[in-house]
Amino acid sequence: MRRAANFLLSRRHFSSSEAEIPSLYSFLQPSIFALRKNPQSQETNKPNQNPVSNSISQHQKSSLEAALYQSLLESDTDVAWKSFKSLTSAAAFPSKPLTNSLITHLSSLSDTHNLKRAYASVVFVLEKDPSLLEYESVRALLVSMREANTGAAAFAVAKSMLKNRFFMPFEMWGCVLVDICRKNGSFSVFLGVFHECCRMVLEEKVHFMRPDLTACNAVLECYCREFESVVDAEKVVETMSLLGIRPDKVTFGLLAYLYAVKGLNEKVVELEGVIERLGGFDASVHVHNLICGYLKSGDFEAVSAAIIRSVREGGDETGLSQGTCDEVVRGFLQNGDHKSLASLIIECQKLESSSLAVERSFGYGVITACISLGCLEKAHGVLDEMNVHGACVGLGVYVPILMAYCKEQRTAEAAQLVTEISSLGLQLDVGSYDALIETSMSCQDFQSAFSLFREMRESRMHDLKGSYLTIMTGLTEHHRPELMASFLDEVVEDPRVEVGTHDWNSIIHAFCKAGRMEDASRTFRRMNFLHFEPNQQTYLSLINGYVTIERYFSVLMLWNEVKRKISGEGERRFELDHSLVDAFLYALVKGGFFDAVMQVVEKSREMKIFVDKWRYKQAFMEKHKKLKVVKLRKRNLRKMESLIAFKNWAELESGLKKRASGSELQANYGLFNGDEI
């Protein structure tokens, strides 16, 4: 019934004039349906332009509609469009379902070309026969235009709807136009449509064209923020009253902004009285808009007064959102006045409730705003200014700056700030220290990491394990054994730090891998001095390091030490494993210490450790097969006996016979006077 009533209303032209028709179709390049003011007269002037008759038979129309229907089923858009054009060019329209199906189909496609087709179809049908259109198909077109950000075309459709008396319920299309305007940053183009809808409701009583609250606030925002017109803004509020639309916090916030910009303090007081009487509104929205208005006008005294008043009345809530703090910081810093900002924080601290959470305080909001706006140095400067005035700055206010330094990997500044915090008698939690130390290690700022860990120890924290492991792991990954050694020396006597043999092993292994065997030996001696027991991994790293630089005598010394430990009793008795036996045998064979080799072999037998003889045959042949006879002495006899024992064990096939005499042995293998062959 309502749809029928719409079309019975007399056709009343919208405010757009006939001269606007060409611009309506300027969206189409080239135009698909070009409207002309007097098509009949133009056809008369150009009789030869279209010699084919426009009229078609019923059979032809049915065929074209069938083709349109089938092409839509098959999603053959070009054929569908061609069929639709053929019908309309002959002053015929497909059935209502087909027309709307085509529009919906064209609107659903993502390309601009088919969106132009949908636009042209809707505007053409609006001009010729609006009764063919369904609300849903027009809304589908407007929604697609919103997604494609074609605002001019969307408003052209809306104006054509109003001009041709096609009245859709406002809630079906008004919000779409508001979204388009918000996306483009201006509501000015929406004003004409809004006022026409209001006129239809108030004068013609077409009530379902009544704009909703969102649309009213959009228009009010335009008059308050774009045009800054008090008269027009108050007219909108009056119209809302006539339409029976109750204002909300956004409405009052926009008016507060406008009155603050214009310096109309009396109206601000009057507005606040209205808000108080109505009740149920979020005070932070009103305060935010009021402060933004004062900032826009440059009245910083009014800004400070509004903030202090909000804090005083806030109790456990400051009434200031983070967005408000962002605007305040932006305004003060643009004015180059961070000292006043520090003074304002101090005044607010005096008024804030002791039960107020740190994250809800004005100071925290200001520091966070400085950081989010990329003014980290300004944030630090504000705190410094507060400290100069003797203000008590809570730990929570420092945390955002520390985390920002951490995020930007400015670890030196972070470490310095931690020192400042500690000097004020404040103490960070373990998690903050861990995060800062981890960042320092990741960007290889080792000195900052050491400084932070030192602060943790001096703060008498008990849980040092996480940060200690972070530092040791980072130094290992970055191959800095000298720093590991110095760090370990510093913390080894701290009972809160669990230093173990594995930590010393990491340092020794890193030195050995880098070929720095003097440092590795020094660390090994330090480890023993502090009564940390070396294990298999300790010796394995040292053996591999000595073999690399061919210091086989040092391996012999290690074996003598291990041999003593193996002979021990109780829990301190050392146990060999396969890897260590293999490493000792290979190094001692290379060095020619066959007596020690056979000692290792004997121990491996006792402990039932499998030994691969072939590996040591190869080591022997590589190192000793080309040696010549040297001058013999009696003291070489034991070495020759050890060599024979090794040969018998390894079953060498290199010219030695199982029971060779001493002179035969000398003929094939020379023995040095020293400890090595």
XYZ file of C-alpha atoms in Angstrom:
677
model
C 0.000 0.000 0.000
C 2.778 2.382 0.890
C 4.554 1.783 -2.415
C 1.328 2.452 -4.296
C 0.739 5.663 -2.394
C 4.172 6.897 -3.352
C 3.433 6.849 -7.057
C 0.025 8.467 -6.621
C 1.707 11.546 -5.175
C 1.992 14.358 -7.648
C 5.327 14.511 -9.390
C 7.320 17.314 -7.829
C 10.698 18.167 -9.259
C 13.652 18.157 -6.888
C 15.710 21.304 -6.537
C 17.962 20.241 -9.382
C 17.091 21.996 -12.608
C 16.764 20.505 -16.058
C 20.150 22.019 -16.854
C 21.716 19.472 -14.485
C 20.705 16.518 -16.640
C 23.922 16.329 -18.717
C 26.086 16.366 -15.550
C 23.948 13.550 -14.194
C 25.334 11.316 -16.903
C 28.887 12.672 -16.837
C 29.711 9.556 -14.801
C 29.439 7.652 -18.075
C 32.330 8.104 -20.491
C 30.886 7.795 -23.093
C 27.248 8.049 -22.037
C 25.216 4.893 -22.508
C 21.796 6.532 -22.177
C 22.179 10.198 -23.032
C 19.055 12.091 -21.989
C 17.934 14.920 -24.214
C 15.543 17.717 -23.363
C 13.476 17.359 -26.544
C 14.239 14.053 -28.167
C 11.326 14.351 -30.591
C 12.477 17.694 -31.948
C 16.023 16.432 -32.281
C 14.810 13.391 -34.155
C 12.893 15.743 -36.417
C 16.004 17.782 -37.072
C 17.966 14.618 -37.824
C 15.546 12.317 -39.626
C 18.270 10.166 -41.259
C 20.192 9.397 -38.044
C 18.158 6.263 -37.226
C 16.223 5.088 -40.275
C 15.193 1.830 -38.534
C 11.790 1.912 -36.888
C 11.839 1.894 -33.060
C 8.721 -0.169 -32.738
C 8.979 -3.927 -32.323
C 6.403 -6.649 -32.441
C 5.264 -8.558 -29.383
C 7.056 -11.607 -30.707
C 10.331 -9.686 -30.976
C 9.878 -8.320 -27.482
C 9.274 -11.808 -26.118
C 12.370 -13.083 -27.903
C 14.527 -10.288 -26.487
C 13.166 -10.863 -22.966
C 13.866 -14.585 -23.311
C 17.397 -13.812 -24.459
C 17.821 -11.435 -21.495
C 16.504 -14.029 -19.066
C 18.742 -16.798 -20.427
C 21.862 -14.630 -20.472
C 21.286 -13.646 -16.838
C 20.996 -17.306 -15.910
C 24.281 -17.959 -17.706
C 25.899 -14.762 -16.347
C 26.555 -13.652 -19.897
C 26.623 -9.963 -19.035
C 27.367 -8.564 -22.496
C 24.490 -10.447 -24.128
C 22.154 -9.422 -21.322
C 23.127 -5.801 -21.708
C 22.716 -5.964 -25.482
C 19.208 -7.414 -25.100
C 18.279 -4.719 -22.579
C 19.532 -1.973 -24.894
C 17.601 -3.407 -27.802
C 14.392 -3.338 -25.768
C 14.840 0.176 -24.402
C 15.888 1.610 -27.754
C 12.510 0.457 -29.026
C 10.721 2.227 -26.145
C 9.998 -1.113 -24.519
C 11.028 -2.355 -21.121
C 11.521 -5.898 -19.951
C 9.287 -7.111 -17.163
C 9.827 -5.741 -13.661
C 11.581 -8.885 -12.359
C 13.918 -8.957 -15.362
C 14.744 -5.257 -15.054
C 15.648 -5.559 -11.397
C 17.524 -8.795 -11.937
C 19.695 -7.087 -14.530
C 20.396 -4.114 -12.233
C 21.250 -6.406 -9.329
C 23.498 -8.519 -11.543
C 25.366 -5.512 -12.931
C 25.767 -4.030 -9.432
C 27.238 -7.242 -8.090
C 30.138 -7.205 -10.559
C 33.342 -5.634 -9.331
C 34.386 -3.821 -12.491
C 33.651 -0.145 -13.081
C 32.275 -0.682 -16.586
C 29.338 -2.779 -15.410
C 28.762 -0.415 -12.497
C 28.323 2.334 -15.085
C 25.792 0.144 -16.871
C 23.857 -0.416 -13.634
C 23.921 3.315 -12.894
C 22.700 4.213 -16.373
C 19.938 1.607 -16.183
C 18.597 2.885 -12.848
C 18.658 6.551 -13.830
C 17.043 5.755 -17.179
C 14.244 3.727 -15.589
C 13.738 6.441 -12.948
C 13.198 8.943 -15.731
C 10.916 6.708 -17.801
C 9.018 4.421 -15.440
C 10.042 4.386 -11.731
C 7.380 1.809 -10.930
C 9.605 -0.846 -12.555
C 12.239 -0.488 -9.833
C 12.465 -2.441 -6.600
C 13.939 -0.917 -3.464
C 16.441 -3.744 -3.075
C 17.944 -3.349 -6.542
C 18.475 0.406 -6.067
C 20.030 -0.207 -2.666
C 22.314 -2.863 -4.188
C 23.530 -0.278 -6.698
C 24.192 2.330 -3.975
C 26.063 -0.177 -1.829
C 28.257 -1.130 -4.792
C 28.941 2.543 -5.433
C 29.979 2.950 -1.809
C 32.439 0.102 -2.166
C 33.754 1.569 -5.434
C 33.915 5.050 -3.866
C 31.933 6.666 -6.682
C 30.261 9.315 -4.557
C 29.184 11.647 -7.388
C 27.255 8.876 -9.130
C 25.606 7.755 -5.878
C 24.318 11.249 -5.148
C 23.173 11.560 -8.749
C 21.026 8.456 -8.202
C 19.651 9.888 -4.957
C 18.751 13.201 -6.591
C 17.106 11.389 -9.478
C 15.068 9.352 -6.985
C 13.805 12.492 -5.272
C 13.215 14.370 -8.510
C 11.163 11.520 -9.961
C 9.239 10.901 -6.734
C 10.677 7.432 -6.170
C 10.480 7.308 -2.398
C 12.494 4.584 -0.724
C 12.457 4.409 3.095
C 15.359 6.566 4.242
C 16.966 3.827 6.322
C 17.536 1.793 3.138
C 19.728 4.354 1.419
C 20.487 7.311 3.674
C 23.136 5.518 5.717
C 24.905 4.488 2.501
C 25.263 8.125 1.418
C 26.455 9.085 4.898
C 29.134 6.382 4.720
C 30.268 7.648 1.325
C 30.567 11.200 2.666
C 32.466 10.071 5.747
C 34.818 8.076 3.563
C 35.517 11.155 1.457
C 35.905 13.466 4.455
C 33.052 15.892 3.812
C 29.291 15.903 4.373
C 28.595 19.075 2.382
C 27.258 17.185 -0.657
C 24.728 15.471 1.618
C 23.117 18.709 2.792
C 20.734 19.156 -0.160
C 19.456 15.571 0.009
C 18.987 15.869 3.775
C 17.016 19.097 3.665
C 14.786 17.820 0.867
C 13.964 14.689 2.862
C 13.152 16.829 5.908
C 10.862 19.024 3.790
C 9.003 15.984 2.448
C 8.427 14.727 5.976
C 7.339 18.048 7.453
C 5.358 19.449 4.482
C 4.189 16.418 2.503
C 3.998 14.032 5.452
C 6.020 11.313 3.704
C 7.131 10.025 7.065
C 9.223 7.068 5.936
C 11.589 9.592 4.320
C 12.514 10.892 7.775
C 16.312 11.024 8.235
C 17.671 9.032 11.138
C 19.895 10.234 13.980
C 23.084 9.272 12.145
C 22.143 11.423 9.160
C 21.218 14.353 11.410
C 24.549 14.143 13.213
C 26.374 13.948 9.890
C 24.761 17.205 8.736
C 25.386 18.762 12.140
C 29.035 17.748 11.906
C 29.262 19.502 8.576
C 27.893 22.764 9.996
C 29.925 22.510 13.219
C 33.304 21.332 11.950
C 33.404 22.248 8.264
C 31.394 25.481 8.086
C 31.511 26.434 11.808
C 28.076 28.011 11.437
C 26.209 28.420 14.717
C 22.974 29.479 13.010
C 22.852 26.484 10.657
C 23.849 24.060 13.403
C 21.066 25.258 15.685
C 18.591 25.015 12.804
C 19.523 21.355 12.402
C 18.885 20.777 16.109
C 15.517 22.529 15.759
C 14.657 20.345 12.768
C 15.553 17.259 14.773
C 13.089 18.393 17.417
C 10.359 18.841 14.802
C 11.106 15.378 13.404
C 10.956 13.851 16.863
C 14.613 12.723 16.805
C 16.233 12.705 20.239
C 19.824 14.035 20.293
C 22.613 11.839 21.659
C 26.130 12.336 22.994
C 27.454 12.927 19.466
C 24.938 15.721 18.912
C 25.865 17.516 22.121
C 29.563 16.901 21.512
C 29.411 18.613 18.122
C 27.623 21.610 19.593
C 30.181 21.780 22.415
C 32.969 21.828 19.848
C 31.324 24.627 17.867
C 30.605 26.764 20.915
C 34.184 26.291 22.137
C 35.628 27.278 18.758
C 33.509 30.410 18.720
C 34.274 31.214 22.352
C 30.571 31.102 23.321
C 31.119 30.131 26.949
C 27.574 31.034 27.953
C 26.216 28.580 25.422
C 28.668 25.973 26.677
C 27.283 26.377 30.203
C 23.726 26.241 28.867
C 24.513 23.096 26.878
C 26.050 21.398 29.914
C 22.896 22.209 31.877
C 20.788 20.482 29.225
C 23.083 17.442 29.283
C 22.874 17.264 33.068
C 19.078 17.443 33.031
C 18.738 14.752 30.374
C 21.340 12.492 32.018
C 22.687 9.168 30.760
C 25.385 10.656 28.533
C 29.098 9.812 28.481
C 30.852 12.880 29.884
C 34.147 12.002 28.168
C 32.624 12.631 24.718
C 31.482 16.104 25.740
C 34.863 16.904 27.316
C 36.727 15.637 24.265
C 34.792 17.850 21.858
C 34.987 20.846 24.177
C 38.770 20.550 24.482
C 39.169 20.036 20.730
C 37.189 23.237 20.158
C 39.365 25.227 22.546
C 42.487 23.814 20.921
C 41.198 24.819 17.487
C 40.658 28.384 18.703
C 44.066 28.442 20.436
C 42.614 29.078 23.889
C 45.050 26.957 25.927
C 43.920 28.450 29.222
C 40.421 27.180 28.529
C 41.907 23.789 27.603
C 43.747 23.562 30.908
C 40.670 24.665 32.844
C 38.508 22.033 31.126
C 41.045 19.276 31.849
C 41.455 20.221 35.515
C 37.699 20.419 35.951
C 37.262 16.994 34.350
C 39.926 15.454 36.593
C 38.442 17.068 39.690
C 34.983 15.713 38.910
C 36.187 12.351 37.621
C 37.038 10.563 40.867
C 38.285 7.119 39.877
C 37.866 8.113 36.225
C 39.594 11.166 34.778
C 36.891 11.682 32.144
C 39.659 12.044 29.561
C 40.009 9.414 26.850
C 43.288 8.574 25.143
C 41.974 10.327 22.059
C 41.537 13.502 24.107
C 45.091 13.222 25.433
C 46.334 12.807 21.861
C 44.622 16.040 20.817
C 45.916 17.905 23.869
C 49.498 16.801 23.236
C 49.273 17.609 19.542
C 47.984 21.106 20.331
C 50.546 21.916 23.045
C 53.508 20.547 21.113
C 52.514 22.379 17.949
C 52.461 25.495 20.095
C 55.972 24.584 21.311
C 54.935 24.541 24.954
C 55.865 21.235 26.597
C 56.666 23.022 29.866
C 53.018 24.033 30.270
C 52.071 20.452 29.524
C 54.319 19.261 32.363
C 52.785 21.843 34.719
C 49.305 20.687 33.734
C 50.190 17.069 34.579
C 51.460 18.183 37.973
C 48.200 20.024 38.689
C 46.189 16.984 37.672
C 48.266 14.709 39.896
C 47.246 16.817 42.880
C 43.579 16.257 42.059
C 43.598 12.628 40.941
C 42.263 10.060 43.355
C 44.817 7.813 45.068
C 42.782 4.812 43.896
C 42.988 5.881 40.246
C 44.806 3.304 38.119
C 48.049 4.581 36.617
C 46.835 3.768 33.115
C 43.837 6.058 33.665
C 45.864 9.044 34.859
C 46.283 12.152 32.749
C 50.089 11.932 32.932
C 50.078 8.404 31.556
C 47.766 9.482 28.756
C 50.018 12.411 27.828
C 53.186 10.301 27.734
C 51.444 7.615 25.694
C 50.168 10.281 23.296
C 53.669 11.719 22.845
C 54.952 8.283 21.933
C 52.097 7.469 19.551
C 52.635 10.813 17.791
C 56.315 10.014 17.277
C 57.555 12.519 19.869
C 59.508 10.197 22.141
C 62.079 12.847 23.051
C 59.273 15.234 23.976
C 57.816 12.588 26.277
C 61.171 12.263 28.016
C 61.434 16.048 28.116
C 58.053 16.351 29.837
C 59.192 13.932 32.552
C 62.465 15.815 32.971
C 60.521 19.066 33.385
C 58.327 17.431 36.017
C 61.378 16.194 37.886
C 62.852 19.702 37.835
C 59.722 20.923 39.622
C 60.038 18.131 42.174
C 56.910 16.341 41.037
C 56.455 12.710 41.997
C 56.383 10.744 38.766
C 55.004 7.243 39.189
C 56.727 4.246 37.697
C 53.768 3.583 35.403
C 54.415 6.834 33.545
C 57.976 5.735 32.716
C 56.958 2.333 31.389
C 55.517 3.553 28.025
C 58.775 5.398 27.294
C 60.837 2.346 28.146
C 58.702 0.141 25.929
C 58.981 2.685 23.108
C 62.780 2.723 23.416
C 62.630 -1.058 23.388
C 60.472 -1.113 20.252
C 62.789 1.297 18.432
C 65.838 -0.656 19.678
C 67.222 2.461 21.335
C 68.627 0.367 24.129
C 71.297 2.824 25.312
C 68.626 5.423 26.094
C 66.510 2.732 27.739
C 69.381 1.670 29.990
C 70.037 5.287 30.944
C 66.373 5.793 31.776
C 66.379 2.677 33.962
C 69.270 4.200 35.894
C 67.244 7.385 36.358
C 64.258 5.368 37.538
C 66.375 3.510 40.069
C 67.865 6.770 41.352
C 64.320 7.955 42.114
C 63.725 4.927 44.304
C 61.431 3.254 41.797
C 61.785 -0.350 40.713
C 60.778 -2.024 37.468
C 59.330 -5.503 37.473
C 61.218 -8.536 36.213
C 59.201 -8.659 32.990
C 60.247 -5.132 32.000
C 63.913 -5.899 32.644
C 63.668 -9.141 30.662
C 62.112 -7.349 27.687
C 64.750 -4.599 27.706
C 67.631 -7.050 28.029
C 66.264 -9.228 25.231
C 66.024 -6.202 22.946
C 69.554 -5.109 23.856
C 70.907 -8.545 22.993
C 68.976 -8.744 19.726
C 70.551 -5.491 18.506
C 73.969 -6.468 19.958
C 74.048 -3.664 22.496
C 75.794 -5.862 25.031
C 76.911 -3.089 27.352
C 73.314 -1.943 27.839
C 72.294 -5.512 28.579
C 75.078 -5.786 31.187
C 74.052 -2.462 32.704
C 70.427 -3.540 32.951
C 71.354 -6.861 34.527
C 73.551 -5.005 37.006
C 70.540 -2.831 37.885
C 68.488 -5.982 38.456
C 71.083 -7.347 40.858
C 71.404 -4.074 42.723
C 67.603 -3.896 43.014
C 67.770 -7.157 44.984
C 65.540 -9.014 42.571
C 65.383 -12.740 43.160
C 64.417 -13.984 39.709
C 67.519 -13.369 37.593
C 67.483 -16.654 35.709
C 65.565 -15.499 32.627
C 67.716 -12.455 31.938
C 70.916 -14.361 32.718
C 70.053 -17.034 30.164
C 69.081 -14.381 27.616
C 72.495 -12.733 27.921
C 74.473 -15.976 27.813
C 72.485 -17.299 24.863
C 72.835 -14.024 22.966
C 76.594 -13.874 23.517
C 76.903 -17.483 22.375
C 74.894 -16.837 19.224
C 76.969 -13.750 18.405
C 80.282 -15.557 19.114
C 81.490 -13.287 21.906
C 83.211 -15.696 24.340
C 85.387 -12.960 25.881
C 82.251 -11.106 26.973
C 80.765 -14.354 28.231
C 83.850 -14.951 30.354
C 83.878 -11.454 31.865
C 80.119 -11.570 32.488
C 80.404 -14.959 34.156
C 83.244 -13.715 36.363
C 81.039 -10.843 37.474
C 78.011 -12.936 38.448
C 79.488 -16.305 39.391
C 79.480 -15.589 43.136
C 75.902 -14.276 43.157
C 73.760 -16.996 44.752
C 70.724 -15.845 42.781
C 72.448 -16.773 39.514
C 72.642 -20.492 38.819
C 76.005 -20.876 37.120
C 76.801 -24.406 36.034
C 79.470 -26.375 34.206
C 77.501 -25.976 30.991
C 78.040 -22.198 31.142
C 81.810 -22.633 31.327
C 81.587 -25.202 28.562
C 79.850 -22.678 26.315
C 82.692 -20.212 26.783
C 85.426 -22.819 26.308
C 83.725 -24.205 23.205
C 83.390 -20.739 21.690
C 87.078 -19.952 22.312
C 88.136 -23.306 20.867
C 85.971 -22.842 17.804
C 87.576 -19.439 17.211
C 91.065 -20.936 17.633
C 91.726 -18.865 20.764
C 93.200 -21.699 22.782
C 95.059 -19.514 25.263
C 91.744 -17.955 26.273
C 90.136 -21.384 26.367
C 92.910 -22.695 28.635
C 92.619 -19.643 30.888
C 88.871 -20.185 31.195
C 89.442 -23.869 31.937
C 91.858 -22.992 34.748
C 89.397 -20.405 36.110
C 86.660 -23.015 36.034
C 88.762 -25.437 38.068
C 89.800 -22.716 40.510
C 86.147 -21.953 41.245
C 85.520 -25.691 41.823
C 83.343 -26.320 38.794
C 83.924 -29.891 37.645
C 84.770 -30.278 33.935
C 82.768 -32.932 32.144
C 83.082 -34.861 28.909
C 82.002 -31.853 26.848
C 84.654 -29.661 28.453
C 87.480 -31.998 27.502
C 86.025 -32.732 24.096
C 86.007 -29.027 23.167
C 89.613 -28.583 24.390
C 90.867 -31.683 22.552
C 89.285 -30.586 19.257
C 90.723 -27.110 19.705
C 94.250 -28.391 20.380
C 94.096 -30.791 17.417
C 93.128 -27.908 15.149
C 96.341 -26.046 16.016
C 98.343 -29.331 16.375
C 99.183 -28.873 20.040
C 99.146 -32.604 20.800
C 101.250 -32.321 23.941
C 98.458 -30.303 25.545
C 96.114 -33.187 24.756
C 98.532 -35.513 26.545
C 98.342 -33.259 29.603
C 94.573 -33.415 29.464
C 94.711 -37.214 29.301
C 96.930 -37.366 32.350
C 94.373 -35.263 34.218
C 91.467 -37.395 33.050
C 93.402 -40.563 33.890
C 93.740 -39.430 37.489
C 89.995 -38.708 37.669
C 89.131 -42.086 36.193
C 91.140 -43.759 38.936
C 89.203 -41.863 41.591
C 86.415 -43.293 43.683
C 82.913 -42.249 44.727
C 80.719 -39.639 43.044
C 83.708 -37.657 41.760
C 84.928 -40.599 39.678
C 85.112 -39.579 36.023
C 83.487 -41.710 33.326
C 84.696 -41.901 29.764
C 82.276 -42.042 26.860
C 82.722 -43.051 23.234
C 83.171 -39.477 21.917
C 85.869 -38.643 24.427
C 87.748 -41.936 23.844
C 87.641 -41.325 20.103
C 88.919 -37.755 20.480
C 91.786 -38.780 22.790
C 92.885 -41.699 20.574
C 92.862 -39.640 17.384
C 94.838 -36.767 18.928
C 97.356 -38.984 20.733
C 97.991 -41.100 17.600
C 98.522 -37.910 15.632
C 100.971 -36.730 18.267
C 102.789 -40.043 18.459
C 102.092 -40.653 22.122
C 101.567 -44.394 21.753
C 102.088 -45.150 25.418
C 99.139 -42.856 26.199
C 97.237 -44.327 23.260
C 97.473 -47.783 24.774
C 96.405 -46.412 28.149
C 93.254 -45.048 26.522
C 92.722 -48.382 24.765
C 93.038 -50.216 28.061
C 90.523 -47.925 29.764
C 88.080 -48.294 26.880
C 88.300 -52.096 27.260
C 87.611 -51.851 30.951
C 84.595 -49.665 30.329
C 83.459 -51.761 27.336
C 83.543 -48.806 24.923
C 83.662 -49.764 21.245
C 86.621 -48.338 19.293
C 86.832 -48.076 15.503
C 90.463 -49.078 14.759
C 90.351 -48.095 11.104
C 90.119 -44.393 11.972
C 93.399 -44.565 13.917
C 95.154 -46.617 11.241
C 94.433 -43.777 8.871
C 95.655 -41.170 11.385
C 98.898 -43.113 11.865
C 99.539 -43.495 8.134
C 98.822 -39.847 7.461
C 101.211 -38.634 10.143
C 103.992 -41.212 10.533
C 104.437 -43.476 7.506
C 107.155 -41.305 5.879
C 109.332 -40.928 8.965
C 112.990 -42.063 8.570
C 115.377 -43.764 10.984
C 116.923 -41.463 13.573
C 119.595 -41.980 16.116
C 118.372 -44.386 18.776
C 118.937 -44.303 22.447
C 118.018 -46.692 25.165
C 115.329 -44.436 26.442
C 113.497 -44.915 23.099
C 112.962 -48.581 23.829
C 109.777 -48.009 25.781
C 108.376 -45.893 22.961
C 109.199 -48.604 20.464
C 107.455 -51.133 22.669
C 104.394 -48.882 22.821
C 104.506 -48.497 19.061
C 104.641 -52.267 18.620
C 101.741 -52.656 21.025
C 99.747 -50.103 19.076
C 100.623 -51.888 15.809
C 99.505 -55.221 17.196
C 96.289 -53.694 18.454
C 95.522 -51.806 15.264
C 96.847 -54.601 12.982
C 98.799 -52.195 10.828
C 99.769 -53.479 7.364
C 102.521 -51.032 6.518
C 105.745 -53.082 6.484
C 105.715 -54.083 10.159
C 105.747 -57.791 11.020
C 104.084 -59.039 14.153
C 107.390 -59.977 15.874
C 109.784 -57.483 14.333
C 113.058 -56.852 16.127
C 114.082 -53.472 17.364
C 116.491 -52.876 14.478
C 113.854 -53.891 11.890
C 111.445 -51.476 13.507
C 114.060 -48.722 13.380
C 114.595 -49.436 9.701
C 110.975 -48.583 8.941
C 110.080 -45.975 11.573
C 112.312 -43.359 13.109
C 111.857 -42.299 16.732
C 112.417 -38.745 17.894
C 114.351 -38.014 21.040
C 111.446 -35.942 22.310
C 107.996 -36.972 23.369
C 106.610 -37.080 19.834
C 107.428 -39.212 16.814
